[in-house]
Every structure is written in structure tokens, then in C-alpha cells.
PDB file of C-alpha atoms in Angstrom:
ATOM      1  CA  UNK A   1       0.000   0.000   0.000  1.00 51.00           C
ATOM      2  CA  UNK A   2       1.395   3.483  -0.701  1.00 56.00           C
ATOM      3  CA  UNK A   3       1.666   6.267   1.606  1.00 63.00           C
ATOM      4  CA  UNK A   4      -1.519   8.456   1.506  1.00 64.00           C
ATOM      5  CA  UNK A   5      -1.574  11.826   1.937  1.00 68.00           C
ATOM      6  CA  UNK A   6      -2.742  13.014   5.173  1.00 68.00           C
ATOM      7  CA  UNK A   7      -6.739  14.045   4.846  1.00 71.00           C
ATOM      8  CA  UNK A   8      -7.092  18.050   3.911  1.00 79.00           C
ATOM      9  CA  UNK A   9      -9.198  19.642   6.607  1.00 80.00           C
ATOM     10  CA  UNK A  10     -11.415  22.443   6.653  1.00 82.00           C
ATOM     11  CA  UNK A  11     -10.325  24.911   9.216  1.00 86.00           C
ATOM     12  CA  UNK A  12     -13.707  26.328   8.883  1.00 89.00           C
ATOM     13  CA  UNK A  13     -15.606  23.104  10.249  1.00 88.00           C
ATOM     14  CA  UNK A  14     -15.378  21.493  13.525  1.00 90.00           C
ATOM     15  CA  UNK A  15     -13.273  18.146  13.957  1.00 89.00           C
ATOM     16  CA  UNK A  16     -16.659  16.428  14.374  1.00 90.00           C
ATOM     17  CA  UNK A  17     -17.237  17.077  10.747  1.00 91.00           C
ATOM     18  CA  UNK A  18     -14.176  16.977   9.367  1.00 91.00           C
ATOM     19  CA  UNK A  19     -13.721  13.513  11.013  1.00 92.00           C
ATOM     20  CA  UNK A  20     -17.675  12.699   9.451  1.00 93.00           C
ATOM     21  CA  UNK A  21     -16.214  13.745   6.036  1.00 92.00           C
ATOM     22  CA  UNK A  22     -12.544  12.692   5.772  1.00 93.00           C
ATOM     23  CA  UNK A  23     -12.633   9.281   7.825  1.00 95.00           C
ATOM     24  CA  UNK A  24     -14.968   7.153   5.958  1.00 96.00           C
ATOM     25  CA  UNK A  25     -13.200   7.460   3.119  1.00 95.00           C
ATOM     26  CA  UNK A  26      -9.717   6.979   4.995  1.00 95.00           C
ATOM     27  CA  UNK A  27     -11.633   3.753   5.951  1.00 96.00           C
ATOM     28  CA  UNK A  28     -12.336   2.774   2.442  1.00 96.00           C
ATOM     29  CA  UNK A  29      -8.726   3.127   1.293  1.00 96.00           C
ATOM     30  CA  UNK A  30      -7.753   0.581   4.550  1.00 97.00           C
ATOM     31  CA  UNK A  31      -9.987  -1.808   3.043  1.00 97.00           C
ATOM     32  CA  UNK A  32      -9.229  -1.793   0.062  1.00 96.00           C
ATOM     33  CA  UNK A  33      -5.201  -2.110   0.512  1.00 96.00           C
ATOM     34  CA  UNK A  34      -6.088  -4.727   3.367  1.00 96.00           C
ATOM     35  CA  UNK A  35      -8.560  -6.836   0.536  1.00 95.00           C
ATOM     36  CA  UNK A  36      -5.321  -6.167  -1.617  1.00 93.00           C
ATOM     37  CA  UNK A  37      -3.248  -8.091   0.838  1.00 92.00           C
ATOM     38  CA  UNK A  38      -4.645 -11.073   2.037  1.00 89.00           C
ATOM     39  CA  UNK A  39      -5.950 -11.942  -2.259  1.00 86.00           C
ATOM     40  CA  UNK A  40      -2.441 -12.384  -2.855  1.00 86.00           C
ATOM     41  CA  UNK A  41       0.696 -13.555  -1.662  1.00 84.00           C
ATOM     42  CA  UNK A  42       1.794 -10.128  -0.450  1.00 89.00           C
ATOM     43  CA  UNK A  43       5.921 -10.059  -0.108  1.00 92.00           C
ATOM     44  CA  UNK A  44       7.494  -9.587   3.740  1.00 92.00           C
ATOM     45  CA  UNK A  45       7.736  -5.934   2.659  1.00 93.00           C
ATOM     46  CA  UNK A  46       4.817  -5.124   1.793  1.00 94.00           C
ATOM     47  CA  UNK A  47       3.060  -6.693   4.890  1.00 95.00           C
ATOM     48  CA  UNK A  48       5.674  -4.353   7.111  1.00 95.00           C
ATOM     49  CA  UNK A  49       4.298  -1.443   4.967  1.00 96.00           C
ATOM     50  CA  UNK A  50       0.916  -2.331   5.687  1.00 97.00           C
ATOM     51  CA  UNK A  51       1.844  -2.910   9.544  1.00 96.00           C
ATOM     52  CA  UNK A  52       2.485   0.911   9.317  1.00 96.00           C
ATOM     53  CA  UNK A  53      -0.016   2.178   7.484  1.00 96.00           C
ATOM     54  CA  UNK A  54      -2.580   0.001  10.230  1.00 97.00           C
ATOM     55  CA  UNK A  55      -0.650   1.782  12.786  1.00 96.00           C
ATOM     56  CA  UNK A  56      -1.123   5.591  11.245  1.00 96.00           C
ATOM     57  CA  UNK A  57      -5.213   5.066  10.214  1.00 97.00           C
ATOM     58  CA  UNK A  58      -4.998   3.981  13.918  1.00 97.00           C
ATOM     59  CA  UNK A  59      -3.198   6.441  15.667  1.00 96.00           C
ATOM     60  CA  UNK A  60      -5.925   8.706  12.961  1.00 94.00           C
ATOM     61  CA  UNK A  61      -8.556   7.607  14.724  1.00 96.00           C
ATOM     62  CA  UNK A  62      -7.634   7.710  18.186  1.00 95.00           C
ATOM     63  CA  UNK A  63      -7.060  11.188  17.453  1.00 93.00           C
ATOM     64  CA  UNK A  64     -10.596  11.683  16.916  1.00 92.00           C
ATOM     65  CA  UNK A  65     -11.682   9.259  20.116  1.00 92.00           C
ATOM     66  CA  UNK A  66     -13.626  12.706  21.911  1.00 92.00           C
ATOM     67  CA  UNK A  67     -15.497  12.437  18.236  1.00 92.00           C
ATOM     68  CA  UNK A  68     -17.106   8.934  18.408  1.00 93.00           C
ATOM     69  CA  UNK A  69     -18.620   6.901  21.089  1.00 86.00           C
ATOM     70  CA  UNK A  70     -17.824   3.961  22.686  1.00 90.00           C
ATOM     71  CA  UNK A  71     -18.524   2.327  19.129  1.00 92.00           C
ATOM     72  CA  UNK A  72     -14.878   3.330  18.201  1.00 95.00           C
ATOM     73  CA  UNK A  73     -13.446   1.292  20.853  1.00 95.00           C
ATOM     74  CA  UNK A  74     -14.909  -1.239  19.086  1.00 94.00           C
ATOM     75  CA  UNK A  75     -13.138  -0.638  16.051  1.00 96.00           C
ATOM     76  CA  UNK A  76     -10.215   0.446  17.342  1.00 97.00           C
ATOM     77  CA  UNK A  77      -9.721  -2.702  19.181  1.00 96.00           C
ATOM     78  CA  UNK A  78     -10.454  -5.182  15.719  1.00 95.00           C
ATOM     79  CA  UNK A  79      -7.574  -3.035  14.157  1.00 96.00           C
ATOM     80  CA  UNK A  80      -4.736  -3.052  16.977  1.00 97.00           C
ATOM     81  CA  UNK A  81      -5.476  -7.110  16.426  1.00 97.00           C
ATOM     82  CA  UNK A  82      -4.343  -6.312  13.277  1.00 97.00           C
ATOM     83  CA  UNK A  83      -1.876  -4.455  13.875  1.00 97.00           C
ATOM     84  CA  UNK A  84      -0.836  -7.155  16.541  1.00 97.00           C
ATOM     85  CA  UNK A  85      -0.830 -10.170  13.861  1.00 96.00           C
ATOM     86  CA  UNK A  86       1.266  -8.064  11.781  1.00 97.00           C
ATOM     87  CA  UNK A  87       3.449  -7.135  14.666  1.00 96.00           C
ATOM     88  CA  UNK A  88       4.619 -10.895  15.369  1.00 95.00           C
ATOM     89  CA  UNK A  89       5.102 -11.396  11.417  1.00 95.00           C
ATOM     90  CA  UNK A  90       7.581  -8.436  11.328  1.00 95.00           C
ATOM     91  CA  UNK A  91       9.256  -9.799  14.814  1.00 94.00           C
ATOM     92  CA  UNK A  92       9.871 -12.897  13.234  1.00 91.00           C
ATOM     93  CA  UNK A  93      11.371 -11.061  10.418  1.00 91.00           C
ATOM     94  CA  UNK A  94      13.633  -9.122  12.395  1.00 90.00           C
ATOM     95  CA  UNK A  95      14.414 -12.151  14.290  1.00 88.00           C
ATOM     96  CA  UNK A  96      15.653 -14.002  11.066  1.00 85.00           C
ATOM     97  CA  UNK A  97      17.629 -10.914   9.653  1.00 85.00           C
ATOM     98  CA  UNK A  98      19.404 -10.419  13.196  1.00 85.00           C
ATOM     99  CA  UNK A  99      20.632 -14.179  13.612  1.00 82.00           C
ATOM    100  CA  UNK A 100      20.810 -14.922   9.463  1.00 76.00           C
ATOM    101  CA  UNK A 101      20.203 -17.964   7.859  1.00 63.00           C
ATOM    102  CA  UNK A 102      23.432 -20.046   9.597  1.00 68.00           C
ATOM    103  CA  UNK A 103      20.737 -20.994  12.739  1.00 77.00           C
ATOM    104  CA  UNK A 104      18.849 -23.547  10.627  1.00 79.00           C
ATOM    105  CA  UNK A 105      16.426 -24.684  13.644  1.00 81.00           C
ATOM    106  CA  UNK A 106      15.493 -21.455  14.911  1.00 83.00           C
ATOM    107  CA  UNK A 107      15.033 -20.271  10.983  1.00 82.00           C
ATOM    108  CA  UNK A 108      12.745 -23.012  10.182  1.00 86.00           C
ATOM    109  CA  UNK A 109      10.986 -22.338  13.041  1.00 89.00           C
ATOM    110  CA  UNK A 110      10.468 -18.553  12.382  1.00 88.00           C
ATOM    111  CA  UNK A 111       9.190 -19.697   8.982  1.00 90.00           C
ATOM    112  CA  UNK A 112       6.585 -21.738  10.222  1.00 94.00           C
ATOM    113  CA  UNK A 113       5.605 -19.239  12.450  1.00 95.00           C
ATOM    114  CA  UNK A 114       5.530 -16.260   9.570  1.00 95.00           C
ATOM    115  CA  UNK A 115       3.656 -18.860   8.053  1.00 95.00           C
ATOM    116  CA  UNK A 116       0.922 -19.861  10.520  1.00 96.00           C
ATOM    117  CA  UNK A 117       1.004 -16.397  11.707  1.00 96.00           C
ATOM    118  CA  UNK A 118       0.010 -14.617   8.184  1.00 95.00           C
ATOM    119  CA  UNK A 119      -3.064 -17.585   7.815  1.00 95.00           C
ATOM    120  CA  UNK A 120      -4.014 -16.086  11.362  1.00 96.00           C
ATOM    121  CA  UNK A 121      -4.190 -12.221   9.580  1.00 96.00           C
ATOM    122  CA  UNK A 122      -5.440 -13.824   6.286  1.00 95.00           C
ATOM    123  CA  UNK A 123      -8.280 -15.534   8.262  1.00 96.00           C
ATOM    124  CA  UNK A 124      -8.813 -12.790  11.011  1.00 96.00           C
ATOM    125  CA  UNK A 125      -9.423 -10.215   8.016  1.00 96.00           C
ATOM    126  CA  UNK A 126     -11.329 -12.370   5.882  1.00 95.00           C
ATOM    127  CA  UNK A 127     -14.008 -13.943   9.015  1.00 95.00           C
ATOM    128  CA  UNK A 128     -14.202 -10.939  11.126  1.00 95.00           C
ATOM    129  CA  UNK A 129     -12.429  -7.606  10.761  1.00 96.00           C
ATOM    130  CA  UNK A 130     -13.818  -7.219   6.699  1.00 96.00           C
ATOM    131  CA  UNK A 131     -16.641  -9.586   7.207  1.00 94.00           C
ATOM    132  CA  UNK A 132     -19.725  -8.802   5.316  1.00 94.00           C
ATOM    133  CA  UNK A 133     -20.808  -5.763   5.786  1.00 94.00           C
ATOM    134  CA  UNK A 134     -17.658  -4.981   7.970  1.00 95.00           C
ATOM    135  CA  UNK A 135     -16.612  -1.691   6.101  1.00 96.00           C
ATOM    136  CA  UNK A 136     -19.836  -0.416   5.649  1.00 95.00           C
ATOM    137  CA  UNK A 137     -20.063  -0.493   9.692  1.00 95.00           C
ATOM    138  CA  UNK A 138     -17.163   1.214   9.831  1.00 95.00           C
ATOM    139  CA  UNK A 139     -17.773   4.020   7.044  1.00 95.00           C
ATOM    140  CA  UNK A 140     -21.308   4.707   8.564  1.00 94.00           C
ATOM    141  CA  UNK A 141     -20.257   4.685  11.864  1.00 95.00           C
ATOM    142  CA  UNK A 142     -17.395   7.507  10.887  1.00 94.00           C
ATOM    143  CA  UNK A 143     -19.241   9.181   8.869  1.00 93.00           C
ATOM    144  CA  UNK A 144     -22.522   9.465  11.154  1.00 91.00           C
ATOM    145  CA  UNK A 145     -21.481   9.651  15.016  1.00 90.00           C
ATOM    146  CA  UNK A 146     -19.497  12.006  14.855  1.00 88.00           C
ATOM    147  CA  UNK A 147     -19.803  14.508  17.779  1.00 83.00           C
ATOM    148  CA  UNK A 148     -18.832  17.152  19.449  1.00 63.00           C
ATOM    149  CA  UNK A 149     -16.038  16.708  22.110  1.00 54.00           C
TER     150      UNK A 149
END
């Protein structure tokens, strides 16, 4: 997933509907790069991009917590196991790099673990956080509960 731009925001409007405006579409663009992932065999690099663009539309969010209602918890909690699953894959990763390939045992067991560990996020994303009708909860609910802080 590329970078995105931050959102523009209207000075002129209050957070509450900036956030409305600029968030559900924010949303959309998570989705989509997430769908982009898990349909394909997405390289080690790209799932380390994707582990910080989670972290940013999070850390976007959160910003807006005095926004939303407790319904943002909810979200917020479905991506940090996200960001979580994508966490261990990148530890692994880092794991491997530090001690090379010479530690055969520990290396094959890091793979099996990236392995197991990206069906985990494959499965996670598919069954619960972009379930049917999953994004459309999520665009609604930043696009209509917004409110004032």
C-alpha cells in the first residue's frame, strides 16, 4: 500500500465534521489495501508497509476518540489485532535478519511461524475484521457519530 496523503481539513468546520467527512473514506482506502493483501501472496515488505499504514489510520482515529462513542473502541480494538498479527510477522522477520540464515532450527521455526502467523491475519481479516458488511459499519459509523467533544 502506498503512503496516503494526510486528509485536507477544513479549518472552517469542527473536527466532528471533518472527522464525518474525511474518515470514511480513509476507511475505504484501509480496506481496500487490506482486501489487496490477504488476495495475494503479499511479499514480507509489503506486509511491514501495511503494519504501518494500520498503525497511522490507527493512531488517525484515536485522534478523533472525543469524536465517536464507545462504538470506536470497538473498532479500534479489531484493528490493533491487526496491527498485533502483523506485529509478530515483522518480529519474526527481524528475528531471522538479526541471527541470518546459519541458525537452521530457529530459521525453520520462524518460517513456520511467519507462516501460521500470516493464515491467522489472512483468516482474522477475511471472518471478522472485513466480514460482510464490515466496512460499511465502519464508514457509517465515521461518517454518522461524529460529535462534538
Amino acid at each position: 500500500m502506498a503512503k496516503q496523503s494526510p486528509p485536507v481539513w477544513d479549518v472552517k468546520k469542527s473536527a466532528p465534521k471533518n472527522a464525518a467527512r474525511k474518515l470514511p473514506r480513509l476507511a475505504g482506502r484501509y480496506f481496500k489495501a487490506g482486501r489487496e493483501l490477504v488476495n495475494r501472496r503479499a511479499s514480507l515488505e509489503v506486509l511491514h508497509q501495511f503494519r504501518l499504514e494500520t498503525k497511522r489510520f490507527r493512531y488517525t482515529l484515536e485522534l478523533f476518540r472525543p469524536c465517536y462513542g464507545p462504538g470506536l473502541d470497538k473498532r479500534l480494538t479489531s484493528l490493533r489485532k491487526i496491527q498485533d498479527l502483523l506485529g509478530e510477522i515483522n518480529d519474526c522477520v527481524t528475528t531471522q535478519n538479526i541471527l541470518g540464515r546459519k541458525q537452521n532450527i530457529l530459521a525453520e521455526f520462524l518460517q513456520r511461524r511467519i507462516a501460521r502467523k500470516r493464515r491467522e491475519l489472512t483468516r482474522y481479516w477475511q471472518s471478522s475484521f472485513d466480514a460482510a458488511g464490515r466496512e460499511r459499519w465502519w464508514s457509517d459509523y465515521l461518517e454518522r457519530f461524529a460529535r462534538k467533544a
